[in-house]
């Protein structure tokens, strides 16, 4: 069983998303659904339209699998140790 994907709002962007507590992990699907069903809640002046509902600059992600049409990003911490 794959762990669920989670998201947390970075403290720097807390004022952009009223009602969403910064630095708290939420199920990514729940937060994305909220913004998809309430377009007025998504900040538009400061963000570009991308293939992601949740801006990677504003949110951190963990667990689960990235959504469709996304490939995992390799980070040094994610790489296998070299022998």
PDB file of C-alpha atoms in Angstrom:
ATOM      1  CA  UNK A   1       0.000   0.000   0.000  1.00  0.00           C
ATOM      2  CA  UNK A   2       1.400   3.374  -1.015  1.00  0.00           C
ATOM      3  CA  UNK A   3       1.355   6.032   1.699  1.00  0.00           C
ATOM      4  CA  UNK A   4      -0.893   8.953   0.904  1.00  0.00           C
ATOM      5  CA  UNK A   5       0.576  12.093  -0.588  1.00  0.00           C
ATOM      6  CA  UNK A   6       0.748  14.965   1.883  1.00  0.00           C
ATOM      7  CA  UNK A   7       1.297  18.675   1.531  1.00  0.00           C
ATOM      8  CA  UNK A   8       2.158  21.505   3.868  1.00  0.00           C
ATOM      9  CA  UNK A   9       2.085  25.228   3.329  1.00  0.00           C
ATOM     10  CA  UNK A  10       5.388  27.014   3.828  1.00  0.00           C
ATOM     11  CA  UNK A  11       5.231  29.688   6.544  1.00  0.00           C
ATOM     12  CA  UNK A  12       6.472  32.337   4.111  1.00  0.00           C
ATOM     13  CA  UNK A  13       3.221  32.014   2.120  1.00  0.00           C
ATOM     14  CA  UNK A  14       0.753  31.696   5.018  1.00  0.00           C
ATOM     15  CA  UNK A  15      -0.841  35.075   4.300  1.00  0.00           C
ATOM     16  CA  UNK A  16      -1.598  34.031   0.700  1.00  0.00           C
ATOM     17  CA  UNK A  17      -3.796  31.116   1.834  1.00  0.00           C
ATOM     18  CA  UNK A  18      -6.075  32.299   4.662  1.00  0.00           C
ATOM     19  CA  UNK A  19      -7.664  29.419   6.525  1.00  0.00           C
ATOM     20  CA  UNK A  20      -4.830  26.987   5.774  1.00  0.00           C
ATOM     21  CA  UNK A  21      -2.430  26.647   8.677  1.00  0.00           C
ATOM     22  CA  UNK A  22       1.239  26.809   7.705  1.00  0.00           C
ATOM     23  CA  UNK A  23       3.696  24.043   8.629  1.00  0.00           C
ATOM     24  CA  UNK A  24       0.903  21.466   9.130  1.00  0.00           C
ATOM     25  CA  UNK A  25       0.762  18.312   6.979  1.00  0.00           C
ATOM     26  CA  UNK A  26      -2.581  17.737   5.184  1.00  0.00           C
ATOM     27  CA  UNK A  27      -3.699  15.071   2.698  1.00  0.00           C
ATOM     28  CA  UNK A  28      -2.717  16.566  -0.674  1.00  0.00           C
ATOM     29  CA  UNK A  29      -5.920  15.368  -2.340  1.00  0.00           C
ATOM     30  CA  UNK A  30      -8.060  17.222   0.198  1.00  0.00           C
ATOM     31  CA  UNK A  31      -6.183  20.507  -0.208  1.00  0.00           C
ATOM     32  CA  UNK A  32      -6.110  20.214  -4.020  1.00  0.00           C
ATOM     33  CA  UNK A  33      -9.846  19.430  -4.104  1.00  0.00           C
ATOM     34  CA  UNK A  34     -10.525  22.523  -1.999  1.00  0.00           C
ATOM     35  CA  UNK A  35      -8.719  24.762  -4.472  1.00  0.00           C
ATOM     36  CA  UNK A  36     -10.191  23.034  -7.527  1.00  0.00           C
ATOM     37  CA  UNK A  37     -13.732  23.566  -6.262  1.00  0.00           C
ATOM     38  CA  UNK A  38     -13.078  27.149  -5.126  1.00  0.00           C
ATOM     39  CA  UNK A  39     -11.130  28.892  -7.903  1.00  0.00           C
ATOM     40  CA  UNK A  40     -11.422  32.237  -6.104  1.00  0.00           C
ATOM     41  CA  UNK A  41      -9.356  30.771  -3.238  1.00  0.00           C
ATOM     42  CA  UNK A  42      -6.354  30.189  -5.498  1.00  0.00           C
ATOM     43  CA  UNK A  43      -4.035  33.186  -5.663  1.00  0.00           C
ATOM     44  CA  UNK A  44      -3.780  34.198  -9.302  1.00  0.00           C
ATOM     45  CA  UNK A  45      -1.883  37.475  -9.310  1.00  0.00           C
ATOM     46  CA  UNK A  46       1.323  35.978  -7.938  1.00  0.00           C
ATOM     47  CA  UNK A  47       1.332  32.507  -9.488  1.00  0.00           C
ATOM     48  CA  UNK A  48       1.475  31.140 -13.005  1.00  0.00           C
ATOM     49  CA  UNK A  49      -0.943  28.533 -14.269  1.00  0.00           C
ATOM     50  CA  UNK A  50       0.872  25.202 -14.177  1.00  0.00           C
ATOM     51  CA  UNK A  51      -0.086  21.538 -14.373  1.00  0.00           C
ATOM     52  CA  UNK A  52      -0.200  21.454 -10.570  1.00  0.00           C
ATOM     53  CA  UNK A  53      -3.003  22.817  -8.445  1.00  0.00           C
ATOM     54  CA  UNK A  54      -0.620  23.456  -5.550  1.00  0.00           C
ATOM     55  CA  UNK A  55       2.385  25.645  -6.315  1.00  0.00           C
ATOM     56  CA  UNK A  56       5.675  23.886  -5.507  1.00  0.00           C
ATOM     57  CA  UNK A  57       7.143  27.203  -4.387  1.00  0.00           C
ATOM     58  CA  UNK A  58       4.396  27.608  -1.764  1.00  0.00           C
ATOM     59  CA  UNK A  59       4.011  23.996  -0.594  1.00  0.00           C
ATOM     60  CA  UNK A  60       6.185  21.056   0.466  1.00  0.00           C
ATOM     61  CA  UNK A  61       5.193  17.499  -0.489  1.00  0.00           C
ATOM     62  CA  UNK A  62       5.896  14.088   1.012  1.00  0.00           C
ATOM     63  CA  UNK A  63       4.810  10.481   0.668  1.00  0.00           C
ATOM     64  CA  UNK A  64       2.664   8.831  -1.951  1.00  0.00           C
ATOM     65  CA  UNK A  65       3.106   9.271  -5.646  1.00  0.00           C
ATOM     66  CA  UNK A  66       3.126  12.552  -7.575  1.00  0.00           C
ATOM     67  CA  UNK A  67      -0.063  13.210  -9.511  1.00  0.00           C
ATOM     68  CA  UNK A  68      -0.565  12.220 -13.154  1.00  0.00           C
ATOM     69  CA  UNK A  69       1.784  13.714 -15.727  1.00  0.00           C
ATOM     70  CA  UNK A  70       4.407  14.337 -13.061  1.00  0.00           C
ATOM     71  CA  UNK A  71       7.638  12.515 -12.541  1.00  0.00           C
ATOM     72  CA  UNK A  72       9.396  12.378  -9.209  1.00  0.00           C
ATOM     73  CA  UNK A  73      12.178  14.886  -8.783  1.00  0.00           C
ATOM     74  CA  UNK A  74      15.530  13.479  -7.762  1.00  0.00           C
ATOM     75  CA  UNK A  75      17.039  15.081  -4.705  1.00  0.00           C
ATOM     76  CA  UNK A  76      20.367  14.122  -3.184  1.00  0.00           C
ATOM     77  CA  UNK A  77      18.550  12.748  -0.119  1.00  0.00           C
ATOM     78  CA  UNK A  78      16.467  10.467  -2.356  1.00  0.00           C
ATOM     79  CA  UNK A  79      19.373   8.895  -4.203  1.00  0.00           C
ATOM     80  CA  UNK A  80      20.652   5.445  -3.319  1.00  0.00           C
ATOM     81  CA  UNK A  81      23.983   5.481  -1.478  1.00  0.00           C
ATOM     82  CA  UNK A  82      26.912   4.722  -3.724  1.00  0.00           C
ATOM     83  CA  UNK A  83      29.091   1.794  -2.793  1.00  0.00           C
TER      84      UNK A  83
END
